[in-house]
Every structure is written in C-alpha cells, then in structure tokens.
Amino acid sequence: MNILIIGSGGREHAMAWKIKQSPLLNQLFIAPGNAGTSFIGTNLQVSVSDFQGLKNAVLDNQIDLIVVGPEVPLCEGLHDYFSSDDQLKNILFVGPHKLGAQLEGSKDFAKEFMMRHHIPTAKYLAVTSGNLNSGIDFLKTLNAPYVLKADGLAAGKGVLIINDLQEAEDSLKDMLNGQFGAASSKVVIEEFLSGTECSVFAITDGKDYRILPVAKDYKRIGEGDTGLNTGGMGAITPVPFADETFMRKVEDRIIRPTVQGLIKDQIPYNGFIFFGLISCGGEPMVIEYNVRMGDPETEAVMLRIKSDFVDLLIGAAEGTLAEKSIEIDPRTAVAVMLVSGGYPGPYLQGKVISGLEQVKTSMVFHAGTTQKGGDICTDGGRVLAISSYGETIKQALELSYENAGFVHFEGMYFRKDLGFDL
Ligand code: AMP
Ligand code: GLY
C-alpha cells in the first residue's frame, strides 16, 4: 500500500524508518517531511494544516493509509475532514477525530474525562474569568507549588509551576487575560504531584488496544534536569521503574479505563494515546493525555517494535486491532538529541551539518534539517536524534555519544547525562 506520514520531525522520520521495513509498503510519502525523510520516501511540500493541499496530495499519489504525527491537524479536525469527503472517507486514517483529539486539545476536557471514568489524576479546578474567585479560593486549599495549565494547545509552553501563592494568583489572572492567547481563556489549576515521570503509549481502534514500549524523556536543556524546558533532549526505553507490577497498574487503572471510557462516551478513536504518567510512590497517575506519539520518545520506541508496524496501523485504522499482535525487542534503546546553539531560546539557524556519513552504529533521525544545494543544514532547535540499541542504558548511551562525536555543526549541543536518574 501507499502510505503518507503527516509531519516533519524526528518522530515522523523514526516512523518512516520503521514503516519502510514493512513488506506491506509500496510507496512512502511524508508531508512535509525533512532532509532525513527525503532519503527514504518522497517529501510532499504541503503543510500539516493545509487540508485541501493534503487532499490533493492523497488523491494524486493514491494513498491508502495516512498516519498523523503531530496533534495540531488532529485538533483542527483533519480526520473529520477526511471522513466527510466522499473521495477520502475510505482511506485508512490513523489519528483521532476532533472530538477525541480534545483529550490533548483541552486540559479541562481531559480532566472531566478522567473524573468521569475514575482514572487517577491530580485534583483540579477549571477556571475562567467568570469564576476567578473560586479559582483563588481553590489555590488557597492547595500546598505549594501551584500548577496552572492553559486549557488549550500552547506548543508545550502552557504549564506554569509556581512556588508562591500570591504569584500563582497573579499568574492565574495573567493567563486568563490572554498570556497564552485564547488557549488560556480557561485555566486548569492542579494539585502538584511529586514523583518520577514516564511516557506510556498505546495504539487503539477504539475497542482494543496494544501497548507500545514505555519510555522516559528528558525535557530540560541542562544536565541534572536544570534550565529551561525544551521539546525533549533525549529518551530512554524501557524505564527500569516501570516494571511489570507498575505496568499492570497502568493497564488496569489507566489504559483499559481510558479505552472503555471512549466507548462509553461514544468517542470514536483510531490512533495513538500517549499517557504522560507520574509514579507517586509506585502508584501511576495521569499528568496529561496526548493524542499522538511522543517526540523524542518515538526515536527510541520505534527501535524496540520488532513486529510489522504497518500491520498495527492498519488494525487501528480498520478496527481489526484484536487480530493484531505486537512483538517487542527486549533490548534498551535511547535517543540523544543534538540541538542548535541557543536553543530553547533564539538559536543559530542554517548551519551546515557534517560527519553524518561516519555514523555507522547508531540510527540518525532528522528533526530540524533541510537540504540546501548539496548540504544538509540545521532548520530548527532540535536538529538530529542519534538513536542506539544496547544491552543496558549505559551501553546504548555510550554508542549514541560516540556517534554524536562524528557529527558537527556550529553551536551543536547535547546532554551527556541522560539516564542519570534511572
Ligand atoms: P503537561 O504539558 O501537562 O505535560 O505539563 C508539562 C510538565 O509539567 C509535565 O511533564 C510535568 O513535569 C509538569 N506537571 C504538569 N502537571 C503536573 C502536576 N499536577 N504535578 C506536578 N508536575 C506537573
Ligand atoms: N516528549 C513529550 C512530548 O512529545 O510531548
């Protein structure tokens, strides 16, 4: 079959690499893709939010299956657009409709869903300018630090964690007054949960689900988890503390109730669910849902899926996941992100990347790259993921660090302490 991946990051390159190995694949397309995806498929110059452009691309290239990487087109209703078009409605589609995508698109929707289905999560209150005083009263019932979340999508920047009560009240008002635009016209105030985080992924057809390898990502720019938040500086899978006992609790208390909840609420859902979890003394709680795979987790997770990924995608899209199985590689896999100098602040751009041909024992997934003439150049804050297998976390990381040493671009930075906490 002909497959189209929508997106342009390391996640999409890693998916492309895995899909490319499937005997079910005929031609692979990526819209818009990056320099890395252009080596294994055909990049189509269409943006992820250009529905008409995507429709044309799908029809021109006789696409049979679409898999959506990022959340934005899903929250904008790309699946709904396909379902309601006579020429497109029979094309297999992996990614939820707009309604299901609200699990990520609205923190309040996600919290109400979890409450309704008794899924463990932090106590919360949703606040708008209409009930600001209740919000302030609720803050006073909590202990510091205070967690304030913009309800809508805010490119990963909409969560504030504040130590001082007065400051939290002020921030609440700022958010409601448009600090994150329309995304923070509603704010979710949450109890702070303390523990260790991990990312659990499932793929579902809305009835059955399969659990993908569990991972941990490293969000802060600095070593020892210090400094500003980034899109993710690296990932490790599996996660030692997410052992069989923990994962059984996750499945029983979180994954199954979530899929059952979607059924009860009559929310059709074909796609990935990303459970952002925190282990509070061994008890899993949900920090957030995402309606897509994680980035950079995917750049490690894809290495551990041994079975045919396309077969799983077909199962999720067609509603035949009950017939599909997933086989997981027992080895460890890691992804180390190489980022641009200055990132996550204003960063250097358009720098020539050299040494990629010397990387032989790791996979290189492109995140923010572009081709200029004969050169591959940086084209984003997060530039490349160097992904490796190992028998241990240490071994896999050493291999990624060794191969990162061959790669060069001006201002290149990466964290050398991934896994320090595991
Ligand atoms: P989110 O965008 O919901 O994933 O939040 C971003 C980050 O904020 C999470 O990865 C956590 O590290 C942190 N966070 C969010 N909610 C809480 C909470 N209730 N307690 C503690 N940390 C939180
Ligand atoms: N790695 C976290 C995310 O993709 O949101």
Coordinates of C-alpha atoms in Angstrom, one line a residue, residues 40-398:
I40 CA 13.7 7.0 2.4
G41 CA 10.5 8.4 0.9
T42 CA 9.1 11.2 -1.1
N43 CA 8.6 14.5 0.6
L44 CA 5.4 16.4 -0.4
Q45 CA 5.6 20.2 0.1
V46 CA 2.3 20.5 1.9
S47 CA 1.8 21.9 5.4
V48 CA 0.1 19.8 8.1
S49 CA -2.8 22.3 8.3
D50 CA -3.4 22.6 4.6
F51 CA -6.4 20.2 4.4
Q52 CA -7.1 20.9 0.7
G53 CA -3.4 20.5 -0.2
L54 CA -3.3 17.2 1.7
K55 CA -6.5 16.0 -0.1
N56 CA -4.8 16.7 -3.4
A57 CA -1.6 15.0 -2.4
V58 CA -3.5 12.0 -1.2
L59 CA -5.5 11.7 -4.4
D60 CA -2.6 12.4 -6.7
N61 CA -0.4 9.7 -5.0
Q62 CA -3.1 7.1 -4.5
I63 CA -2.5 7.0 -0.8
D64 CA -4.1 4.0 1.1
L65 CA -3.2 4.8 4.6
I66 CA -2.4 8.1 6.5
V67 CA -0.7 8.4 9.8
V68 CA -0.6 11.7 11.5
G69 CA 2.4 12.7 13.7
P70 CA 1.6 16.0 15.4
E71 CA -1.5 17.0 17.4
V72 CA -2.3 20.3 15.7
P73 CA -4.0 18.9 12.5
L74 CA -5.9 16.4 14.6
C75 CA -7.2 19.1 16.9
E76 CA -8.1 21.1 13.8
G77 CA -10.2 18.3 12.5
L78 CA -8.2 16.6 9.8
H79 CA -9.7 13.2 10.3
D80 CA -13.2 14.7 10.3
Y81 CA -12.4 16.5 7.0
F82 CA -11.4 13.1 5.5
S83 CA -14.4 11.2 6.9
S84 CA -16.8 13.7 5.4
D85 CA -15.4 13.7 1.9
D86 CA -16.7 11.1 -0.5
Q87 CA -13.3 10.8 -2.2
L88 CA -11.4 10.4 1.0
K89 CA -13.6 8.6 3.5
N90 CA -12.5 5.1 2.7
I91 CA -8.8 5.9 3.1
L92 CA -7.3 4.3 6.2
F93 CA -6.6 7.0 8.8
V94 CA -4.5 6.8 12.0
G95 CA -5.3 9.7 14.3
P96 CA -8.5 10.6 16.2
H97 CA -11.3 12.9 15.1
K98 CA -11.5 16.4 16.5
L99 CA -13.7 15.1 19.4
G100 CA -11.2 12.5 20.6
A101 CA -8.3 14.9 20.0
Q102 CA -9.8 17.1 22.7
L103 CA -8.0 14.8 25.2
E104 CA -5.0 16.8 24.3
G105 CA -6.6 19.9 22.9
S106 CA -8.4 20.8 26.1
K107 CA -7.0 20.1 29.5
D108 CA -10.4 20.6 31.0
F109 CA -12.0 18.1 28.7
A110 CA -9.2 15.6 29.6
K111 CA -9.7 16.2 33.3
E112 CA -13.5 15.8 33.1
F113 CA -13.0 12.6 31.1
M114 CA -10.7 11.2 33.8
M115 CA -13.1 12.1 36.6
R116 CA -16.0 10.5 34.8
H117 CA -14.1 7.3 34.3
H118 CA -12.3 7.2 37.7
I119 CA -8.8 7.4 36.2
P120 CA -6.2 8.5 38.8
T121 CA -5.1 12.1 38.3
A122 CA -4.4 15.3 40.3
K123 CA -7.2 17.2 41.9
Y124 CA -8.1 20.2 39.8
L125 CA -10.5 23.1 39.1
A126 CA -11.2 24.7 35.7
V127 CA -11.3 28.5 35.9
T128 CA -12.5 31.2 33.6
S129 CA -12.9 34.9 34.2
G130 CA -16.4 34.0 35.3
N131 CA -15.3 32.0 38.4
L132 CA -11.9 33.6 39.1
N133 CA -12.7 33.9 42.8
S134 CA -13.4 30.2 43.1
G135 CA -10.0 29.7 41.4
I136 CA -8.3 31.8 44.0
D137 CA -10.1 30.0 46.8
F138 CA -9.1 26.7 45.3
L139 CA -5.4 27.8 45.2
K140 CA -5.6 28.5 48.9
T141 CA -6.7 24.9 49.6
L142 CA -3.6 23.6 47.9
N143 CA 0.0 23.3 49.1
A144 CA 2.9 24.9 47.1
P145 CA 4.0 24.5 44.4
Y146 CA 0.9 25.5 42.3
V147 CA 0.3 24.1 38.9
L148 CA -1.5 26.3 36.3
K149 CA -2.3 25.0 32.9
A150 CA -3.6 26.8 29.8
D151 CA -6.7 24.8 28.7
G152 CA -5.8 24.8 25.0
L153 CA -2.8 24.0 22.9
A154 CA 0.2 26.2 23.7
A155 CA 3.0 24.5 21.9
G156 CA 4.1 22.8 25.1
K157 CA 4.6 26.1 27.0
G158 CA 1.2 26.4 28.7
V159 CA 2.1 24.9 32.1
L160 CA 3.4 27.1 34.9
I161 CA 4.6 25.7 38.2
I162 CA 4.8 28.4 40.8
N163 CA 6.1 28.3 44.4
D164 CA 4.5 31.4 45.8
L165 CA 0.7 31.7 46.4
Q166 CA 0.5 35.4 45.6
E167 CA 2.5 34.8 42.4
A168 CA 0.2 32.0 41.5
E169 CA -2.9 34.2 41.9
D170 CA -1.2 36.9 39.7
S171 CA -0.3 34.3 37.1
L172 CA -3.8 33.0 37.0
K173 CA -5.1 36.5 36.2
D174 CA -2.4 37.0 33.6
M175 CA -3.3 33.7 31.9
L176 CA -7.0 34.5 31.9
N177 CA -6.1 37.9 30.4
G178 CA -4.5 36.3 27.4
Q179 CA -0.9 35.4 28.3
F180 CA -1.3 32.3 26.0
G181 CA -3.9 33.9 23.8
A182 CA -7.2 32.0 23.5
A183 CA -5.5 28.9 24.9
S184 CA -5.5 30.3 28.4
S185 CA -9.0 31.9 28.4
K186 CA -9.7 28.8 30.6
V187 CA -7.1 27.6 33.1
V188 CA -6.8 24.3 34.9
I189 CA -5.4 24.6 38.4
E190 CA -4.0 21.4 39.7
E191 CA -2.6 19.9 42.8
F192 CA 1.2 19.3 42.4
L193 CA 2.2 15.7 42.2
S194 CA 5.6 14.6 43.1
G195 CA 7.3 11.6 41.6
T196 CA 9.1 10.3 38.5
E197 CA 7.5 10.7 35.1
C198 CA 7.3 8.3 32.2
S199 CA 5.6 8.1 28.8
V200 CA 3.3 5.2 28.0
F201 CA 1.9 4.7 24.5
A202 CA -1.0 2.7 23.2
I203 CA -2.4 2.3 19.8
T204 CA -6.2 1.8 19.7
D205 CA -9.0 1.2 17.2
G206 CA -11.5 2.5 19.8
K207 CA -12.3 -1.0 21.0
D208 CA -9.0 -2.8 21.5
Y209 CA -5.5 -1.5 22.2
R210 CA -1.9 -2.6 22.1
I211 CA 0.7 -1.2 24.4
L212 CA 4.0 0.1 22.9
P213 CA 7.3 0.3 24.7
V214 CA 7.3 2.6 27.7
A215 CA 9.9 5.5 27.6
K216 CA 11.2 8.4 29.6
D217 CA 12.1 11.7 28.1
Y218 CA 14.4 14.5 29.3
K219 CA 12.7 17.9 28.8
R220 CA 15.2 20.3 30.4
I221 CA 18.0 21.8 28.4
G222 CA 20.6 21.5 31.2
E223 CA 22.3 18.5 32.8
G224 CA 20.8 17.2 36.0
D225 CA 17.4 18.3 34.7
T226 CA 18.1 22.0 35.1
G227 CA 17.3 25.1 33.0
L228 CA 14.5 25.8 30.5
N229 CA 12.1 23.3 29.1
T230 CA 12.7 22.1 25.6
G231 CA 10.8 19.9 23.2
G232 CA 12.8 17.0 24.6
M233 CA 16.6 16.4 24.8
G234 CA 16.5 12.6 24.6
A235 CA 14.6 9.4 25.5
I236 CA 15.3 6.0 27.0
T237 CA 13.2 2.8 26.8
P238 CA 12.4 0.7 28.7
V239 CA 12.2 2.5 32.0
P240 CA 13.5 0.5 35.0
F241 CA 10.9 1.7 37.5
A242 CA 8.1 1.0 35.1
D243 CA 8.4 -2.7 35.8
E244 CA 5.7 -5.4 35.3
T245 CA 3.9 -4.6 38.6
F246 CA 3.8 -0.9 37.7
M247 CA 2.7 -1.5 34.1
R248 CA -0.1 -3.9 35.3
K249 CA -1.4 -1.0 37.4
V250 CA -1.1 1.3 34.4
E251 CA -3.1 -1.0 32.2
D252 CA -5.8 -1.8 34.8
R253 CA -6.3 1.7 36.2
I254 CA -5.5 3.9 33.2
I255 CA -5.2 2.3 29.8
R256 CA -8.2 0.0 29.9
P257 CA -10.5 2.5 31.6
T258 CA -9.5 5.1 29.1
V259 CA -10.4 3.0 26.1
Q260 CA -13.6 1.8 27.9
G261 CA -14.3 5.5 28.6
L262 CA -14.0 6.4 25.0
I263 CA -16.6 3.6 24.2
K264 CA -19.0 4.7 27.0
D265 CA -18.7 8.4 25.9
Q266 CA -19.2 7.3 22.2
I267 CA -16.0 8.9 21.2
P268 CA -14.7 7.1 18.1
Y269 CA -10.9 6.8 18.3
N270 CA -8.4 5.3 15.8
G271 CA -4.9 6.3 16.8
F272 CA -2.2 6.7 19.4
I273 CA -2.8 7.6 23.0
F274 CA 0.2 9.0 24.9
F275 CA -0.3 8.7 28.7
G276 CA 2.0 11.2 30.4
L277 CA 2.3 9.5 33.8
I278 CA 3.9 10.1 37.1
S279 CA 4.7 7.4 39.6
C280 CA 3.8 8.6 43.0
G281 CA 5.4 6.0 45.3
G282 CA 4.7 3.3 42.7
E283 CA 1.1 4.4 42.0
P284 CA 0.6 5.7 38.5
M285 CA -1.3 9.0 38.0
V286 CA -2.1 10.7 34.7
I287 CA -0.4 14.1 34.2
E288 CA -1.7 14.5 30.7
Y289 CA -3.0 12.8 27.6
N290 CA -1.6 13.4 24.2
V291 CA -3.3 12.1 21.0
R292 CA -0.1 11.2 19.2
M293 CA 3.3 9.6 19.8
G294 CA 5.9 11.5 21.8
D295 CA 8.9 13.2 20.4
P296 CA 11.8 12.3 21.1
E297 CA 10.3 9.1 22.6
T298 CA 9.4 7.7 19.2
E299 CA 13.0 7.9 18.1
A300 CA 13.8 5.3 20.7
V301 CA 10.4 3.4 20.9
M302 CA 10.4 2.5 17.1
L303 CA 13.7 0.6 17.6
R304 CA 12.0 -1.7 20.0
I305 CA 9.0 -2.7 17.9
K306 CA 10.0 -5.9 16.2
S307 CA 6.7 -6.8 14.5
D308 CA 5.3 -5.1 11.5
F309 CA 4.3 -1.5 12.5
V310 CA 2.2 -1.1 9.3
D311 CA 0.1 -4.1 10.3
L312 CA -0.7 -2.4 13.6
L313 CA -1.5 0.9 11.9
I314 CA -3.9 -1.0 9.6
G315 CA -5.5 -2.7 12.6
A316 CA -6.0 0.7 14.4
A317 CA -7.5 2.3 11.3
E318 CA -9.7 -0.6 10.2
G319 CA -10.9 -1.6 13.6
T320 CA -9.2 -5.0 13.5
L321 CA -6.6 -4.5 16.2
A322 CA -8.0 -7.5 18.1
E323 CA -6.4 -9.7 15.4
K324 CA -3.0 -7.9 15.6
S325 CA -0.1 -8.6 17.8
I326 CA 3.0 -6.6 18.8
E327 CA 6.4 -8.1 19.4
I328 CA 8.8 -6.0 21.4
D329 CA 12.6 -6.2 21.3
P330 CA 13.9 -6.8 24.9
R331 CA 17.0 -4.6 24.3
T332 CA 17.3 -1.0 25.6
A333 CA 17.1 1.8 23.1
V334 CA 17.9 5.5 23.5
A335 CA 17.7 8.7 21.5
V336 CA 20.1 11.6 22.1
M337 CA 19.0 14.9 20.7
L338 CA 21.6 17.2 19.1
V339 CA 20.3 20.8 19.3
S340 CA 21.2 24.2 17.9
G341 CA 23.3 26.7 19.9
G342 CA 21.0 28.9 21.9
Y343 CA 18.0 26.6 21.9
P344 CA 15.4 26.7 23.5
G345 CA 15.9 30.5 23.3
P346 CA 16.7 32.2 20.0
Y347 CA 19.1 29.8 18.2
L348 CA 21.6 29.6 15.3
Q349 CA 20.0 28.5 12.0
G350 CA 21.0 27.3 8.6
K351 CA 24.3 25.7 9.8
V352 CA 25.9 23.1 7.6
I353 CA 25.9 19.6 9.2
S354 CA 28.9 17.4 8.6
G355 CA 30.0 13.9 9.6
L356 CA 26.7 12.1 9.2
E357 CA 28.2 9.5 6.9
Q358 CA 30.6 8.5 9.7
V359 CA 27.7 7.4 11.9
K360 CA 27.5 3.6 11.3
T361 CA 26.4 2.0 14.6
S362 CA 23.5 4.3 15.5
M363 CA 20.5 5.5 13.6
V364 CA 20.2 9.2 12.8
F365 CA 16.7 10.6 12.8
H366 CA 16.4 14.1 11.4
A367 CA 14.2 16.5 13.4
G368 CA 15.0 20.0 12.1
T369 CA 17.1 19.7 8.9
T370 CA 16.8 20.9 5.4
Q371 CA 18.7 20.4 2.1
K372 CA 20.5 23.4 0.6
G373 CA 22.4 22.6 -2.6
G374 CA 24.4 19.6 -1.7
D375 CA 24.4 20.3 2.0
I376 CA 22.2 19.2 4.9
C377 CA 21.6 22.2 7.1
T378 CA 20.1 22.8 10.5
D379 CA 16.5 24.0 10.3
G380 CA 15.2 24.1 13.8
G381 CA 16.1 24.0 17.5
R382 CA 16.1 20.2 17.7
V383 CA 18.2 19.0 14.8
L384 CA 19.0 15.3 14.9
A385 CA 18.4 12.3 17.2
I386 CA 21.1 9.8 17.5
S387 CA 19.4 6.5 18.4
S388 CA 21.1 3.3 19.6
Y389 CA 20.5 -0.1 20.9
G390 CA 22.3 -1.6 23.9
E391 CA 22.1 -4.4 26.4
T392 CA 22.0 -1.7 29.1
I393 CA 21.1 2.0 29.2
K394 CA 24.8 2.8 29.7
Q395 CA 25.8 0.8 26.7
A396 CA 23.2 2.3 24.4
L397 CA 24.0 5.9 25.6
E398 CA 27.7 5.3 25.1

